[in-house]
RNA sequence: GCGGAUGUGGUGGAAUUGGUAGACACGCAAGAUUUAGGUUCUUGUGAUCAAAAAUCGUGGGGGUUCGAGUCCCCCCAUCCGCACCA
């Protein structure tokens, strides 16, 4: 019986080779366009280290792709590399190599690590965003955006990452720090390239509604908040003794009668002008800026203002003048950079008014203390008196418009996407700056030069001795190339379209995109909720308006998989310790390999820095790929955080061995053509249905649980069943687990059916609905809602019979005369209510 | 501060959407075969109780209902996102 031992090494090696050959041509795709499924996992950055988070992400994707294939879909399932970016440049600076060689070596390395996992990727579609083929096509898109007016250059305060030595987009600043470097971001006045994502603010917001139920709610909410729409009005305040006006944005025009001051941003034009003439104000403004950048928690920052000595006229109250303050809490890049203060009904204005002794006038009635921000009847507001807040807003806006001093206005929190980076390892922005012609589109392609030096500070492209000196494509005069490169999120905003035509001579092949888009399921981490996922939505809309594609959504469905977590450990010397280097002493104490005592720390995301990682390579060697794949989708739903548990991994390994053992017994019985019962036929249909429903919901932990139940049933009936029934049931079981454990499934399928066609081309077994529904049901018998017993009976038995059966069961324990009421729910319960 | 999510055995998690709470696993305990492989196989395992019976039990407290993990109200805790957004 030596064949009973499952040799996962040999079996997995055999089938992995086969899986690597999977490919679907665009011709096939177009032929089968009615039944396509585009399954996409967010493409990885080739850092060189493939980790458990990748394994989980790609395993979930692979299971879905293989399952969908069984449903008869033509599957687009590509993989590629998000290969531009800072780490390559940092590595080059540290070790003296070249970002290109570093990146390419990493891709090779990661591919080597990826292949043994048996994923069904279409490697014919592989892309690498740092390749000439990719980024030169991207330059065409950039210039189309430019010609359409979607790209512009403007001087403004931008986020500067002092470690990466480049600017960042707002989305890339998390808690005031650079998203990758973690460095405190500084504000700098620089001239930078931006994309007009704000032109699409409303459509991006509206688009969220269509994604409801298809994208996780928290992602939709995060994007909604990020776009941050608010409706209000612009009101113009006349400056006394001047013909100037200051425009103010407010969402509370109803509180205008309660206004007692005007506050403007230190960066406001008006402030700047005052500062340029007055040293004292210049100092104050400088001080404000320091607070804005150095103070981590803005909550702690004190509200500060400086009276300009100037006043504005209250727009609707005769003879009322409001002082103008320069105030540190007013942001320049939201609204107009100026606000009117109504201290009675705004917490911040209240604090400010108290500090500077400004009038506080209640205009909304309420028993509550000031500041009061809720709803109520307007008071002290002339014609608004008696109205609700909502009514007063509408009335006031109309009034302002009639008087020609204000207009209705919708503001968004979303800012334009700053896309230029002062780095080498990115796509060159194809623009030439000419003294005569200004910014001119460069002749394409613009290649990234290889011969750069990382020795000196700053952007290696700008430091290159010759690269930037060119002739103007328009007038032929000497001109300078743009030396900034594109934000790498630019690449990841359209890669899913390039997979569809990796070698096409234009960026996007419309006829393929028409068939393949949108992506049916995108799987990735939640960390991209407002980065990649917002940019990709924007790109698709912009590309649609440029005529590249017809769809308006990049990803029809989104699954954000949870993190892979493990307990982290520190020794008494404060060093992190790898979990597999820890030994447990008989007294329960933990020690590391040097005998130093170790303590358990938090349960957190696996990360190299905390050493709480498990090497996927090691566990694949010891347990096999299928066991790892099975384990990683068992127990925990894909969207939840996953806690690593090596014991449970052993359980998956044991299960596969058990499967192999039972399989060999089944094989034997099939060979013997044994007679017997055929109860497993029905069992198979029951479980196929349950397992299928779980796959449909991507509740893979449930698919596994039901598949195990199914297997337990087969094992239990092994001796009594007929050969034909056993064969049928086991074939169903193989198909049911195939998406998760494809190697062992293929091996068993081949041996059981002698099929020439591999399992990969098999379809999900047809489910006989009659057989899939139970014919017997268990009825619960309750007294006053408490369980008192159960009985089995034919499905759909009449209520009266159920009632009588329940009474018979209870006749000794309750007095039937005391029955007040009997509730019968068909196929479920009988509840007898007694006094 | 605002917004969102989550809370079920020792652990990961199920629960037909208001109808037998704890499926399926992990762990643990007892036993069997013996294994020379990280075994395998029985049985048990929410708590209280020697046990049956019974009672309690889905973060806490109320409520609706014949019946609540599920619906409603009020708290608490944890996590995440945004954060001077006018």
PDB file of C-alpha atoms in Angstrom, chain A residues 161-388:
ATOM      1  CA  UNK A 161       8.616  64.677   1.189  1.00  0.00           C
ATOM      2  CA  UNK A 162      12.084  65.519   2.542  1.00  0.00           C
ATOM      3  CA  UNK A 163      13.230  61.887   2.522  1.00  0.00           C
ATOM      4  CA  UNK A 164      12.101  60.957  -0.967  1.00  0.00           C
ATOM      5  CA  UNK A 165      13.089  64.450  -2.167  1.00  0.00           C
ATOM      6  CA  UNK A 166       9.955  64.825  -4.199  1.00  0.00           C
ATOM      7  CA  UNK A 167       6.457  66.232  -4.036  1.00  0.00           C
ATOM      8  CA  UNK A 168       3.450  64.072  -3.205  1.00  0.00           C
ATOM      9  CA  UNK A 169      -0.264  64.137  -4.011  1.00  0.00           C
ATOM     10  CA  UNK A 170      -2.744  64.776  -1.210  1.00  0.00           C
ATOM     11  CA  UNK A 171      -3.827  61.157  -1.283  1.00  0.00           C
ATOM     12  CA  UNK A 172      -0.251  60.139  -0.568  1.00  0.00           C
ATOM     13  CA  UNK A 173      -0.026  62.109   2.652  1.00  0.00           C
ATOM     14  CA  UNK A 174      -1.286  60.023   5.553  1.00  0.00           C
ATOM     15  CA  UNK A 175      -1.495  61.781   8.912  1.00  0.00           C
ATOM     16  CA  UNK A 176       0.777  64.493   7.646  1.00  0.00           C
ATOM     17  CA  UNK A 177       3.446  61.965   6.640  1.00  0.00           C
ATOM     18  CA  UNK A 178       4.641  60.568   3.332  1.00  0.00           C
ATOM     19  CA  UNK A 179       2.771  57.334   2.539  1.00  0.00           C
ATOM     20  CA  UNK A 180       5.939  55.383   1.917  1.00  0.00           C
ATOM     21  CA  UNK A 181       8.773  57.219   3.663  1.00  0.00           C
ATOM     22  CA  UNK A 182       6.801  58.145   6.782  1.00  0.00           C
ATOM     23  CA  UNK A 183       8.594  61.503   6.782  1.00  0.00           C
ATOM     24  CA  UNK A 184       6.792  64.599   8.014  1.00  0.00           C
ATOM     25  CA  UNK A 185       5.626  66.362   4.879  1.00  0.00           C
ATOM     26  CA  UNK A 186       6.534  70.031   4.373  1.00  0.00           C
ATOM     27  CA  UNK A 187       4.616  72.689   2.480  1.00  0.00           C
ATOM     28  CA  UNK A 188       6.550  74.188  -0.404  1.00  0.00           C
ATOM     29  CA  UNK A 189       5.658  76.677  -3.067  1.00  0.00           C
ATOM     30  CA  UNK A 190       6.554  74.957  -6.321  1.00  0.00           C
ATOM     31  CA  UNK A 191       5.468  74.836  -9.916  1.00  0.00           C
ATOM     32  CA  UNK A 192       4.105  71.358 -10.579  1.00  0.00           C
ATOM     33  CA  UNK A 193       2.081  69.294 -13.024  1.00  0.00           C
ATOM     34  CA  UNK A 194      -1.429  68.376 -11.986  1.00  0.00           C
ATOM     35  CA  UNK A 195      -4.310  66.378 -13.404  1.00  0.00           C
ATOM     36  CA  UNK A 196      -7.775  67.875 -13.274  1.00  0.00           C
ATOM     37  CA  UNK A 197      -9.404  65.110 -11.309  1.00  0.00           C
ATOM     38  CA  UNK A 198     -11.636  67.786  -9.759  1.00  0.00           C
ATOM     39  CA  UNK A 199     -13.351  68.209 -13.134  1.00  0.00           C
ATOM     40  CA  UNK A 200     -14.721  64.745 -12.476  1.00  0.00           C
ATOM     41  CA  UNK A 201     -15.587  65.263  -8.804  1.00  0.00           C
ATOM     42  CA  UNK A 202     -19.329  65.085  -9.362  1.00  0.00           C
ATOM     43  CA  UNK A 203     -19.187  62.111 -11.705  1.00  0.00           C
ATOM     44  CA  UNK A 204     -16.812  60.282  -9.386  1.00  0.00           C
ATOM     45  CA  UNK A 205     -19.240  60.926  -6.551  1.00  0.00           C
ATOM     46  CA  UNK A 206     -22.304  59.857  -8.527  1.00  0.00           C
ATOM     47  CA  UNK A 207     -20.466  56.770  -9.763  1.00  0.00           C
ATOM     48  CA  UNK A 208     -20.202  55.526  -6.200  1.00  0.00           C
ATOM     49  CA  UNK A 209     -23.949  54.914  -6.139  1.00  0.00           C
ATOM     50  CA  UNK A 210     -23.689  52.428  -8.977  1.00  0.00           C
ATOM     51  CA  UNK A 211     -20.990  50.549  -7.105  1.00  0.00           C
ATOM     52  CA  UNK A 212     -23.152  50.017  -4.036  1.00  0.00           C
ATOM     53  CA  UNK A 213     -23.378  46.349  -3.257  1.00  0.00           C
ATOM     54  CA  UNK A 214     -20.420  45.637  -5.553  1.00  0.00           C
ATOM     55  CA  UNK A 215     -17.669  47.454  -3.691  1.00  0.00           C
ATOM     56  CA  UNK A 216     -17.224  47.272   0.075  1.00  0.00           C
ATOM     57  CA  UNK A 217     -19.232  49.958   1.840  1.00  0.00           C
ATOM     58  CA  UNK A 218     -16.251  51.320   3.712  1.00  0.00           C
ATOM     59  CA  UNK A 219     -14.359  51.970   0.478  1.00  0.00           C
ATOM     60  CA  UNK A 220     -17.356  53.787  -0.984  1.00  0.00           C
ATOM     61  CA  UNK A 221     -17.679  55.829   2.183  1.00  0.00           C
ATOM     62  CA  UNK A 222     -13.986  56.697   2.217  1.00  0.00           C
ATOM     63  CA  UNK A 223     -14.140  57.887  -1.375  1.00  0.00           C
ATOM     64  CA  UNK A 224     -17.291  59.850  -0.679  1.00  0.00           C
ATOM     65  CA  UNK A 225     -15.625  61.603   2.239  1.00  0.00           C
ATOM     66  CA  UNK A 226     -12.494  62.177   0.246  1.00  0.00           C
ATOM     67  CA  UNK A 227     -14.438  63.871  -2.545  1.00  0.00           C
ATOM     68  CA  UNK A 228     -16.213  65.792   0.223  1.00  0.00           C
ATOM     69  CA  UNK A 229     -19.018  67.568  -1.523  1.00  0.00           C
ATOM     70  CA  UNK A 230     -20.687  70.439   0.296  1.00  0.00           C
ATOM     71  CA  UNK A 231     -23.352  72.804  -0.898  1.00  0.00           C
ATOM     72  CA  UNK A 232     -23.447  76.443   0.093  1.00  0.00           C
ATOM     73  CA  UNK A 233     -22.870  79.918  -1.210  1.00  0.00           C
ATOM     74  CA  UNK A 234     -20.202  82.388  -2.135  1.00  0.00           C
ATOM     75  CA  UNK A 235     -20.773  85.776  -0.541  1.00  0.00           C
ATOM     76  CA  UNK A 236     -18.808  88.872  -1.482  1.00  0.00           C
ATOM     77  CA  UNK A 237     -17.909  91.273   1.320  1.00  0.00           C
ATOM     78  CA  UNK A 238     -16.964  94.851   0.404  1.00  0.00           C
ATOM     79  CA  UNK A 239     -13.868  96.166   2.101  1.00  0.00           C
ATOM     80  CA  UNK A 240     -14.497  99.577   3.669  1.00  0.00           C
ATOM     81  CA  UNK A 241     -12.610 102.473   2.092  1.00  0.00           C
ATOM     82  CA  UNK A 242     -11.515 100.336  -0.823  1.00  0.00           C
ATOM     83  CA  UNK A 243     -13.093  99.044  -3.991  1.00  0.00           C
ATOM     84  CA  UNK A 244     -11.929  95.561  -3.159  1.00  0.00           C
ATOM     85  CA  UNK A 245     -14.127  92.631  -2.270  1.00  0.00           C
ATOM     86  CA  UNK A 246     -13.401  89.449  -0.348  1.00  0.00           C
ATOM     87  CA  UNK A 247     -15.246  86.338  -1.419  1.00  0.00           C
ATOM     88  CA  UNK A 248     -16.265  83.883   1.257  1.00  0.00           C
ATOM     89  CA  UNK A 249     -17.567  80.336   0.952  1.00  0.00           C
ATOM     90  CA  UNK A 250     -20.135  79.175   3.484  1.00  0.00           C
ATOM     91  CA  UNK A 251     -22.467  76.235   3.928  1.00  0.00           C
ATOM     92  CA  UNK A 252     -24.422  78.260   6.459  1.00  0.00           C
ATOM     93  CA  UNK A 253     -25.742  81.364   4.676  1.00  0.00           C
ATOM     94  CA  UNK A 254     -28.653  81.151   7.122  1.00  0.00           C
ATOM     95  CA  UNK A 255     -26.412  82.403   9.926  1.00  0.00           C
ATOM     96  CA  UNK A 256     -25.289  85.525   8.075  1.00  0.00           C
ATOM     97  CA  UNK A 257     -27.078  87.813  10.548  1.00  0.00           C
ATOM     98  CA  UNK A 258     -24.929  86.345  13.294  1.00  0.00           C
ATOM     99  CA  UNK A 259     -21.665  87.202  11.557  1.00  0.00           C
ATOM    100  CA  UNK A 260     -19.242  89.197  13.675  1.00  0.00           C
ATOM    101  CA  UNK A 261     -15.914  88.977  11.896  1.00  0.00           C
ATOM    102  CA  UNK A 262     -14.190  87.937   8.704  1.00  0.00           C
ATOM    103  CA  UNK A 263     -11.207  85.562   8.808  1.00  0.00           C
ATOM    104  CA  UNK A 264      -8.810  85.058   5.940  1.00  0.00           C
ATOM    105  CA  UNK A 265      -6.081  82.541   5.375  1.00  0.00           C
ATOM    106  CA  UNK A 266      -2.443  83.581   5.909  1.00  0.00           C
ATOM    107  CA  UNK A 267      -1.896  82.459   2.313  1.00  0.00           C
ATOM    108  CA  UNK A 268      -4.729  84.624   0.999  1.00  0.00           C
ATOM    109  CA  UNK A 269      -3.719  87.219  -1.557  1.00  0.00           C
ATOM    110  CA  UNK A 270      -5.046  89.915   0.752  1.00  0.00           C
ATOM    111  CA  UNK A 271      -2.873  88.692   3.648  1.00  0.00           C
ATOM    112  CA  UNK A 272       0.153  88.426   1.414  1.00  0.00           C
ATOM    113  CA  UNK A 273      -0.266  91.993   0.273  1.00  0.00           C
ATOM    114  CA  UNK A 274      -0.482  93.291   3.825  1.00  0.00           C
ATOM    115  CA  UNK A 275       2.550  91.233   4.811  1.00  0.00           C
ATOM    116  CA  UNK A 276       4.598  92.559   1.947  1.00  0.00           C
ATOM    117  CA  UNK A 277       4.209  96.080   3.399  1.00  0.00           C
ATOM    118  CA  UNK A 278       4.331  95.261   7.067  1.00  0.00           C
ATOM    119  CA  UNK A 279       7.018  93.324   8.893  1.00  0.00           C
ATOM    120  CA  UNK A 280       4.770  92.489  11.839  1.00  0.00           C
ATOM    121  CA  UNK A 281       2.216  90.718   9.639  1.00  0.00           C
ATOM    122  CA  UNK A 282       4.914  88.927   7.690  1.00  0.00           C
ATOM    123  CA  UNK A 283       6.186  87.471  10.953  1.00  0.00           C
ATOM    124  CA  UNK A 284       2.721  86.420  12.006  1.00  0.00           C
ATOM    125  CA  UNK A 285       2.139  84.626   8.722  1.00  0.00           C
ATOM    126  CA  UNK A 286       5.448  82.836   9.031  1.00  0.00           C
ATOM    127  CA  UNK A 287       4.473  81.704  12.479  1.00  0.00           C
ATOM    128  CA  UNK A 288       1.164  80.324  11.180  1.00  0.00           C
ATOM    129  CA  UNK A 289       3.006  78.263   8.604  1.00  0.00           C
ATOM    130  CA  UNK A 290       5.240  76.738  11.206  1.00  0.00           C
ATOM    131  CA  UNK A 291       2.237  75.555  13.142  1.00  0.00           C
ATOM    132  CA  UNK A 292       0.690  74.082  10.032  1.00  0.00           C
ATOM    133  CA  UNK A 293       3.711  71.949   9.309  1.00  0.00           C
ATOM    134  CA  UNK A 294       5.265  71.095  12.645  1.00  0.00           C
ATOM    135  CA  UNK A 295       2.193  70.494  14.781  1.00  0.00           C
ATOM    136  CA  UNK A 296       1.206  66.870  14.450  1.00  0.00           C
ATOM    137  CA  UNK A 297      -2.145  67.200  16.078  1.00  0.00           C
ATOM    138  CA  UNK A 298      -4.038  70.169  14.757  1.00  0.00           C
ATOM    139  CA  UNK A 299      -6.551  69.752  17.538  1.00  0.00           C
ATOM    140  CA  UNK A 300      -3.969  71.009  19.996  1.00  0.00           C
ATOM    141  CA  UNK A 301      -3.150  74.012  17.845  1.00  0.00           C
ATOM    142  CA  UNK A 302      -4.497  77.208  19.319  1.00  0.00           C
ATOM    143  CA  UNK A 303      -6.668  79.414  17.177  1.00  0.00           C
ATOM    144  CA  UNK A 304      -4.729  82.559  16.487  1.00  0.00           C
ATOM    145  CA  UNK A 305      -5.564  85.647  14.535  1.00  0.00           C
ATOM    146  CA  UNK A 306      -4.281  89.104  13.870  1.00  0.00           C
ATOM    147  CA  UNK A 307      -6.553  92.052  13.264  1.00  0.00           C
ATOM    148  CA  UNK A 308      -5.682  93.791  10.000  1.00  0.00           C
ATOM    149  CA  UNK A 309      -7.148  97.138  11.069  1.00  0.00           C
ATOM    150  CA  UNK A 310      -9.541  96.874   8.142  1.00  0.00           C
ATOM    151  CA  UNK A 311     -13.261  96.212   8.021  1.00  0.00           C
ATOM    152  CA  UNK A 312     -15.815  94.863   5.599  1.00  0.00           C
ATOM    153  CA  UNK A 313     -19.421  95.920   5.258  1.00  0.00           C
ATOM    154  CA  UNK A 314     -21.947  93.383   6.427  1.00  0.00           C
ATOM    155  CA  UNK A 315     -23.721  92.506   3.169  1.00  0.00           C
ATOM    156  CA  UNK A 316     -27.286  92.643   4.478  1.00  0.00           C
ATOM    157  CA  UNK A 317     -27.170  94.600   7.732  1.00  0.00           C
ATOM    158  CA  UNK A 318     -27.049  98.365   7.352  1.00  0.00           C
ATOM    159  CA  UNK A 319     -24.190 100.189   9.103  1.00  0.00           C
ATOM    160  CA  UNK A 320     -22.633  97.013  10.470  1.00  0.00           C
ATOM    161  CA  UNK A 321     -18.894  96.644  10.002  1.00  0.00           C
ATOM    162  CA  UNK A 322     -16.987  93.412  10.534  1.00  0.00           C
ATOM    163  CA  UNK A 323     -13.272  93.370  11.396  1.00  0.00           C
ATOM    164  CA  UNK A 324     -10.963  91.423   9.075  1.00  0.00           C
ATOM    165  CA  UNK A 325      -8.587  89.010  10.809  1.00  0.00           C
ATOM    166  CA  UNK A 326      -5.820  86.932   9.378  1.00  0.00           C
ATOM    167  CA  UNK A 327      -6.395  83.595  11.105  1.00  0.00           C
ATOM    168  CA  UNK A 328      -4.284  80.468  11.288  1.00  0.00           C
ATOM    169  CA  UNK A 329      -7.231  78.102  11.048  1.00  0.00           C
ATOM    170  CA  UNK A 330      -8.427  79.231   7.643  1.00  0.00           C
ATOM    171  CA  UNK A 331      -7.239  76.983   4.831  1.00  0.00           C
ATOM    172  CA  UNK A 332      -6.274  78.503   1.526  1.00  0.00           C
ATOM    173  CA  UNK A 333      -7.052  75.475  -0.583  1.00  0.00           C
ATOM    174  CA  UNK A 334     -10.648  74.966   0.464  1.00  0.00           C
ATOM    175  CA  UNK A 335     -13.473  77.263  -0.571  1.00  0.00           C
ATOM    176  CA  UNK A 336     -12.088  80.743  -1.166  1.00  0.00           C
ATOM    177  CA  UNK A 337      -9.540  80.930   1.640  1.00  0.00           C
ATOM    178  CA  UNK A 338     -11.812  83.262   3.589  1.00  0.00           C
ATOM    179  CA  UNK A 339     -14.723  82.731   5.972  1.00  0.00           C
ATOM    180  CA  UNK A 340     -17.170  84.823   7.901  1.00  0.00           C
ATOM    181  CA  UNK A 341     -17.288  83.999  11.573  1.00  0.00           C
ATOM    182  CA  UNK A 342     -20.606  83.309  13.254  1.00  0.00           C
ATOM    183  CA  UNK A 343     -19.496  82.494  16.809  1.00  0.00           C
ATOM    184  CA  UNK A 344     -22.916  81.511  18.136  1.00  0.00           C
ATOM    185  CA  UNK A 345     -23.242  78.605  15.763  1.00  0.00           C
ATOM    186  CA  UNK A 346     -19.757  77.335  15.026  1.00  0.00           C
ATOM    187  CA  UNK A 347     -17.402  75.873  17.602  1.00  0.00           C
ATOM    188  CA  UNK A 348     -14.270  77.236  16.029  1.00  0.00           C
ATOM    189  CA  UNK A 349     -15.663  80.712  15.500  1.00  0.00           C
ATOM    190  CA  UNK A 350     -16.869  80.639  19.097  1.00  0.00           C
ATOM    191  CA  UNK A 351     -13.413  79.892  20.425  1.00  0.00           C
ATOM    192  CA  UNK A 352     -11.944  82.624  18.246  1.00  0.00           C
ATOM    193  CA  UNK A 353     -14.562  85.183  19.258  1.00  0.00           C
ATOM    194  CA  UNK A 354     -14.016  84.521  22.943  1.00  0.00           C
ATOM    195  CA  UNK A 355     -10.312  84.961  22.580  1.00  0.00           C
ATOM    196  CA  UNK A 356     -10.568  88.265  20.711  1.00  0.00           C
ATOM    197  CA  UNK A 357     -13.682  89.598  22.434  1.00  0.00           C
ATOM    198  CA  UNK A 358     -15.864  89.631  19.356  1.00  0.00           C
ATOM    199  CA  UNK A 359     -19.663  89.833  19.572  1.00  0.00           C
ATOM    200  CA  UNK A 360     -21.536  86.555  19.854  1.00  0.00           C
ATOM    201  CA  UNK A 361     -25.066  86.859  18.517  1.00  0.00           C
ATOM    202  CA  UNK A 362     -27.513  83.971  18.628  1.00  0.00           C
ATOM    203  CA  UNK A 363     -29.576  83.646  15.464  1.00  0.00           C
ATOM    204  CA  UNK A 364     -30.966  80.136  15.899  1.00  0.00           C
ATOM    205  CA  UNK A 365     -33.289  79.492  18.799  1.00  0.00           C
ATOM    206  CA  UNK A 366     -32.522  76.634  21.132  1.00  0.00           C
ATOM    207  CA  UNK A 367     -32.400  75.803  24.828  1.00  0.00           C
ATOM    208  CA  UNK A 368     -28.887  74.507  24.371  1.00  0.00           C
ATOM    209  CA  UNK A 369     -25.735  76.433  25.216  1.00  0.00           C
ATOM    210  CA  UNK A 370     -23.664  78.204  22.588  1.00  0.00           C
ATOM    211  CA  UNK A 371     -22.093  77.327  20.295  1.00  0.00           C
ATOM    212  CA  UNK A 372     -25.146  75.572  18.931  1.00  0.00           C
ATOM    213  CA  UNK A 373     -24.832  73.832  15.568  1.00  0.00           C
ATOM    214  CA  UNK A 374     -28.166  72.039  15.391  1.00  0.00           C
ATOM    215  CA  UNK A 375     -31.466  72.881  13.760  1.00  0.00           C
ATOM    216  CA  UNK A 376     -33.983  75.399  15.108  1.00  0.00           C
ATOM    217  CA  UNK A 377     -36.031  78.468  14.300  1.00  0.00           C
ATOM    218  CA  UNK A 378     -34.187  81.557  13.092  1.00  0.00           C
ATOM    219  CA  UNK A 379     -34.235  84.608  15.387  1.00  0.00           C
ATOM    220  CA  UNK A 380     -32.631  88.077  15.327  1.00  0.00           C
ATOM    221  CA  UNK A 381     -32.475  87.744  11.553  1.00  0.00           C
ATOM    222  CA  UNK A 382     -35.137  90.110  10.202  1.00  0.00           C
ATOM    223  CA  UNK A 383     -36.895  88.391   7.311  1.00  0.00           C
ATOM    224  CA  UNK A 384     -35.466  84.964   8.158  1.00  0.00           C
ATOM    225  CA  UNK A 385     -37.062  84.903  11.615  1.00  0.00           C
ATOM    226  CA  UNK A 386     -39.246  81.866  12.183  1.00  0.00           C
ATOM    227  CA  UNK A 387     -37.746  79.806   9.363  1.00  0.00           C
ATOM    228  CA  UNK A 388     -35.952  76.496   9.844  1.00  0.00           C
TER     229      UNK A 388
END
